[in-house]
Amino acid sequence: MQASRDSIIDIWGERSPYRGEWPVRVDQCTSEEPDHWVQSACVLCSNGCGIDIGVKNGRIVGVRGRKEDIVNFGRMGPKGLHGWVANNSKDRLTKPLIRENGKLREAGWDEAMNLIVQRSKEIIEKQTSLGIGFYTSGQLFLEEYYTLGVIGKAGLGTPHMDGNTRLCTATSAAALKASFGSDGQPGSYSDIDTTDCVLHFGHNIASQQTVLWMRILDRLAGPNPPKVVVIDPRETYTAQKATVHLAPKPGTNIPVMNGLLHLIITAGHINRAYIDAHTVGFEELEKIVTEWPPERVEKLSGVPAAKLREAARILGTTRSLVSTVLQGVYQSMQATAAAVQINNLHLVRGLIGSDGCGIYQMNGQPTAQNTRECGADGDLPAFRNWSNKEHVQQLAGLWNVELHKIPHWSPPTHAMQIWRFAEAGSIKMLWISGTNPAVSMPELSRIREILQKEDLFVVAQDAFMTETTKFADVVLPAAIWGEKTGCYTNVDRTVHISHKAVEPPGEARSDFDIFIDYSRRMGFKDKDGADLIKWNTPEEAFEAWKECTRGRPCDYTGMSYSKLTGGSGIQWPCNEKFPEGSHHLYTDGVFNTAADYCETYGHDLDTGAAVTQEEYKAIDPNGKAFLKGSDYIPPHEAPDEEYPLWLTTGRLVYHFHTRTKTGRSKELHEAAPDGYVQISEEDAAKYNIAEGDMIEVASRRGKIVEPAKIGGIGPGIVFVPFHYGYWDNEERPRAANELTITEWDAVSKQPHFKYAAVKISKTGGILDKIGEAIETIKEKFKPGET
Amino acid sequence: MHIGKYISLVHRTEIDLVKAFRLVADAHRDEVDVYQICMLLSSWSQSLSDDVQIFAEKYGEENDDEPDRLTQTLLKKARKGGMALLRDLHDLYLIVSEAEVCCAILQQGAAGLRDDALMLTCEEIERQSKRQLSWIYTRMRSAAPQTLIAAG
């Protein structure tokens, strides 16, 4: 492998300090010299770096960063530089598979698709389309999600469609909607270039978005470096660069944020004029946070009052601020309420909608934004409001179907509820595309049971055999990135095109073609009897999508395949008014909250109860942003005598998701070949555990066995990376989600992966076995017991 | 003066709600969100009943024999399954509505008495009851189509 650097060791590469512009640095990794390059964007995290795919003799032989792209200016991280080799893996799925007599056998496309159609029709006959659910991904392309969304909503008419985005970015969308009236990130990555302060909340950016972290490192290496505030229970790479690092106990994000806001408000570090002109709800927020003086916060969260004050002083006095939020918030208790507090911080300080002031409610996946935009998750396309009949009517008009065909009687069903319906038996067919729930969902023993249910017909569409496809009734081989054309949108609304570089292996087909094939075979028509899906190519789908976005916040009407090809990605909204796209939303302090425009009427942050149209119209903020507060609610499971430690789960720099791609790169695999359990020095001493000892971690739901890694975490907390499952190692239970809890945030419905009560014990070693034998002998010879 | 009658009604209904939310939570543990939110709403009713208790002591509660009170005819025992969930949420909705109506009447009494403290308590009960109703309404409506059409 020829590479511009060894990104396994040198994760972020050489510094190119920011001095008025972020210099270009082209990163590259190839196995052979390509005969040509094809424009694309990276799909191995949510950052969305512009890259080129190197092709030789019809095979992918490498990647390089695009120097002209505004996201990365040529840079790439280790996952992107190495993950492409998965396309060439020998174990790609190349033929459809059908379960027969308990075993999967090869089949033709006609046979597989006809079986799916036959089962669909049988289920609809008995139960209507409420018997069918879709569980998709944050990995497909915009054109595929939109096609799937239209099929689900206007073809079948089922509300049961969601993505694994529910596990990673549902709270991002929920928090943006709650504060600003619709999804859509207010800021731009370019804010990092000029900001005075960066706040990372539950976001180990150094490991997760390595290229975005390079941008921050280059600011830190230049003149006038920004201050960095990090809120994370672990001493991560990110935390090591912090000016102030707050390390709260699991489940205490709300007390910490309430405490910070309380200090900022009482110090008078707020922008009254902005609050009065552009927000509603300040008094109520103030009342709630007043209850959280630093000493009370310290008692509950373990964050020293002095440190909280220091952080509040920095955040309260900085003249510009970039905040990033991720899973430490989204996958923990009171997720939406805590994420909203970051929006509140920017609003009360008036730091939004201008250069250097960005909020990135981060996404976890490269195309998660499109799952949300296109209606392939629990939302309607183009941020339309399911409880606003006029919005639903717009879609009915666009698709030429009757209004009542589109399910809008209640919110589209979220993933956790879709799985629950399957468990309870009212969903009989679950179509899974581009995701691996048998490793990524919480409480895996339950997920395996559901997947194996006799009365549940499971379709799995993937590029590889996974822990999930193993249980499927039909497996469809999918073409992936590099093998198909389409667009996707990253965290800062930058839309990239990814051109097809090579043919998919064997008979594998794009998700796009598979969904359209299903629609045609099902005979989905519009109300005039024409095909419901009126497009055959991704470009035609993109044109249809543009019409769907017209006049909505995510307006794509000014883009085209040709405009996206050749240069940099473009940030939406891009239309007649903003032909080159937009760096910021809300530059004029007018938000998307008007009753006839907003994506949601909002929710009670504690219960998730939906505000009705009538209630909302009575308080119509008509463009002002919401300041919403919430008081502390303790986690539903906390350590006790039996399970005395907190479990928290997370990610490693070298892997993505369940490693279906990254695990197939030799370099990435060898950099992080196995899971581990991270514990503090104090707990290691207490349990007599040495580095590398095999440890059993058990919760009320399951157990895993992992080698111990000591240090870098507080006492009483156990960390396990969630990437590792069983496709390449079935020797021991090692998936972190064997331990996690089936429960979710009241508003965003995102599951709580960041806390659970566990116990640990040493296991497996020969000395332990001897120890156990001696104990048994002792038991047998206890005096008085014969 | 019969204000004690309505203080008693509000007080007893909130106590009934503490138990009723708990009962529904326990009966539908498999619906995780129902369990967790019902436990939360039960704790709200506990706190509201504590708030009213102070006024029961001030004005005296006036109990009479009303065996047919709404709360006693609803939610007598735990039921299981999808339709049972819908029926139980429906019952809860009616009981919380009872608390809300009782409170609205009590609030008029408090206004007449110029009892600002009781007014504030009534406002809090009204606010929290509306939040409880709003959650039950949301959850019932989202459960209804699947239960009425697709469940076996």
mmCIF file of N, CA and C in Angstrom, chain A residues 364-403:
data_model
loop_
_atom_site.group_PDB
_atom_site.id
_atom_site.type_symbol
_atom_site.label_atom_id
_atom_site.label_comp_id
_atom_site.label_asym_id
_atom_site.label_seq_id
_atom_site.Cartn_x
_atom_site.Cartn_y
_atom_site.Cartn_z
ATOM 1 N N GLY A 364 -23.976 10.613 12.979
ATOM 2 C CA GLY A 364 -23.011 9.537 13.141
ATOM 3 C C GLY A 364 -22.587 8.943 11.808
ATOM 4 N N GLN A 365 -23.445 9.071 10.791
ATOM 5 C CA GLN A 365 -23.200 8.355 9.548
ATOM 6 C C GLN A 365 -23.137 9.302 8.351
ATOM 7 N N PRO A 366 -22.510 8.825 7.268
ATOM 8 C CA PRO A 366 -22.251 9.707 6.128
ATOM 9 C C PRO A 366 -23.512 10.209 5.439
ATOM 10 N N THR A 367 -24.580 9.420 5.442
ATOM 11 C CA THR A 367 -25.778 9.824 4.713
ATOM 12 C C THR A 367 -26.996 9.918 5.633
ATOM 13 N N ALA A 368 -26.752 9.991 6.928
ATOM 14 C CA ALA A 368 -27.851 10.067 7.897
ATOM 15 C C ALA A 368 -28.733 11.281 7.651
ATOM 16 N N GLN A 369 -28.095 12.382 7.233
ATOM 17 C CA GLN A 369 -28.869 13.594 6.977
ATOM 18 C C GLN A 369 -29.933 13.314 5.912
ATOM 19 N N ASN A 370 -29.588 12.486 4.928
ATOM 20 C CA ASN A 370 -30.531 12.191 3.847
ATOM 21 C C ASN A 370 -31.634 11.233 4.288
ATOM 22 N N THR A 371 -31.306 10.294 5.186
ATOM 23 C CA THR A 371 -32.366 9.443 5.732
ATOM 24 C C THR A 371 -33.436 10.345 6.331
ATOM 25 N N ARG A 372 -32.971 11.377 7.050
ATOM 26 C CA ARG A 372 -33.889 12.305 7.706
ATOM 27 C C ARG A 372 -34.611 13.208 6.707
ATOM 28 N N GLU A 373 -33.868 13.685 5.714
ATOM 29 C CA GLU A 373 -34.471 14.626 4.755
ATOM 30 C C GLU A 373 -35.496 13.955 3.849
ATOM 31 N N CYS A 374 -35.180 12.711 3.447
ATOM 32 C CA CYS A 374 -35.941 12.095 2.359
ATOM 33 C C CYS A 374 -37.156 11.304 2.831
ATOM 34 N N GLY A 375 -37.338 11.197 4.134
ATOM 35 C CA GLY A 375 -38.510 10.485 4.616
ATOM 36 C C GLY A 375 -38.307 8.993 4.741
ATOM 37 N N ALA A 376 -37.043 8.547 4.822
ATOM 38 C CA ALA A 376 -36.799 7.124 5.040
ATOM 39 C C ALA A 376 -36.694 6.812 6.530
ATOM 40 N N ASP A 377 -36.888 7.805 7.362
ATOM 41 C CA ASP A 377 -36.946 7.568 8.815
ATOM 42 C C ASP A 377 -38.292 8.107 9.299
ATOM 43 N N GLY A 378 -38.384 8.394 10.572
ATOM 44 C CA GLY A 378 -39.663 8.850 11.105
ATOM 45 C C GLY A 378 -39.975 10.304 10.796
ATOM 46 N N ASP A 379 -39.773 10.738 9.574
ATOM 47 C CA ASP A 379 -40.116 12.101 9.180
ATOM 48 C C ASP A 379 -40.735 12.065 7.790
ATOM 49 N N LEU A 380 -41.407 13.148 7.422
ATOM 50 C CA LEU A 380 -41.876 13.262 6.048
ATOM 51 C C LEU A 380 -40.802 13.974 5.208
ATOM 52 N N PRO A 381 -40.770 13.705 3.886
ATOM 53 C CA PRO A 381 -39.723 14.274 3.037
ATOM 54 C C PRO A 381 -39.653 15.806 3.107
ATOM 55 N N ALA A 382 -38.431 16.308 2.993
ATOM 56 C CA ALA A 382 -38.133 17.743 2.956
ATOM 57 C C ALA A 382 -38.676 18.478 4.186
ATOM 58 N N PHE A 383 -38.499 17.820 5.335
ATOM 59 C CA PHE A 383 -38.836 18.436 6.629
ATOM 60 C C PHE A 383 -40.286 18.891 6.701
ATOM 61 N N ARG A 384 -41.186 18.116 6.086
ATOM 62 C CA ARG A 384 -42.608 18.460 6.204
ATOM 63 C C ARG A 384 -43.163 17.897 7.503
ATOM 64 N N ASN A 385 -44.218 18.533 7.948
ATOM 65 C CA ASN A 385 -44.796 18.254 9.252
ATOM 66 C C ASN A 385 -45.950 17.259 9.090
ATOM 67 N N TRP A 386 -45.817 16.058 9.653
ATOM 68 C CA TRP A 386 -46.843 15.031 9.444
ATOM 69 C C TRP A 386 -48.177 15.441 10.036
ATOM 70 N N SER A 387 -48.187 16.351 11.001
ATOM 71 C CA SER A 387 -49.471 16.735 11.588
ATOM 72 C C SER A 387 -50.024 18.025 10.983
ATOM 73 N N ASN A 388 -49.413 18.465 9.895
ATOM 74 C CA ASN A 388 -49.940 19.611 9.155
ATOM 75 C C ASN A 388 -50.495 19.095 7.824
ATOM 76 N N LYS A 389 -51.798 19.086 7.726
ATOM 77 C CA LYS A 389 -52.463 18.484 6.563
ATOM 78 C C LYS A 389 -52.021 19.137 5.253
ATOM 79 N N GLU A 390 -51.754 20.422 5.291
ATOM 80 C CA GLU A 390 -51.314 21.099 4.062
ATOM 81 C C GLU A 390 -49.990 20.535 3.567
ATOM 82 N N HIS A 391 -49.103 20.225 4.502
ATOM 83 C CA HIS A 391 -47.820 19.640 4.105
ATOM 84 C C HIS A 391 -48.020 18.252 3.482
ATOM 85 N N VAL A 392 -48.904 17.474 4.079
ATOM 86 C CA VAL A 392 -49.156 16.133 3.553
ATOM 87 C C VAL A 392 -49.798 16.246 2.172
ATOM 88 N N GLN A 393 -50.668 17.234 2.025
ATOM 89 C CA GLN A 393 -51.322 17.468 0.731
ATOM 90 C C GLN A 393 -50.297 17.830 -0.352
ATOM 91 N N GLN A 394 -49.272 18.599 0.036
ATOM 92 C CA GLN A 394 -48.211 18.938 -0.931
ATOM 93 C C GLN A 394 -47.575 17.657 -1.478
ATOM 94 N N LEU A 395 -47.314 16.704 -0.573
ATOM 95 C CA LEU A 395 -46.700 15.442 -1.001
ATOM 96 C C LEU A 395 -47.656 14.652 -1.884
ATOM 97 N N ALA A 396 -48.920 14.626 -1.471
ATOM 98 C CA ALA A 396 -49.915 13.898 -2.266
ATOM 99 C C ALA A 396 -49.976 14.479 -3.682
ATOM 100 N N GLY A 397 -49.886 15.802 -3.792
ATOM 101 C CA GLY A 397 -49.899 16.450 -5.093
ATOM 102 C C GLY A 397 -48.664 16.088 -5.917
ATOM 103 N N LEU A 398 -47.534 16.143 -5.247
ATOM 104 C CA LEU A 398 -46.260 15.840 -5.895
ATOM 105 C C LEU A 398 -46.233 14.407 -6.435
ATOM 106 N N TRP A 399 -46.786 13.497 -5.671
ATOM 107 C CA TRP A 399 -46.742 12.079 -6.042
ATOM 108 C C TRP A 399 -48.003 11.641 -6.810
ATOM 109 N N ASN A 400 -48.941 12.565 -6.913
ATOM 110 C CA ASN A 400 -50.205 12.288 -7.600
ATOM 111 C C ASN A 400 -50.944 11.088 -6.977
ATOM 112 N N VAL A 401 -51.086 11.130 -5.666
ATOM 113 C CA VAL A 401 -51.875 10.106 -4.963
ATOM 114 C C VAL A 401 -52.899 10.814 -4.075
ATOM 115 N N GLU A 402 -53.905 10.061 -3.617
ATOM 116 C CA GLU A 402 -54.897 10.645 -2.707
ATOM 117 C C GLU A 402 -54.228 10.943 -1.358
ATOM 118 N N LEU A 403 -54.694 11.995 -0.714
ATOM 119 C CA LEU A 403 -54.141 12.399 0.585
ATOM 120 C C LEU A 403 -54.139 11.246 1.585
#
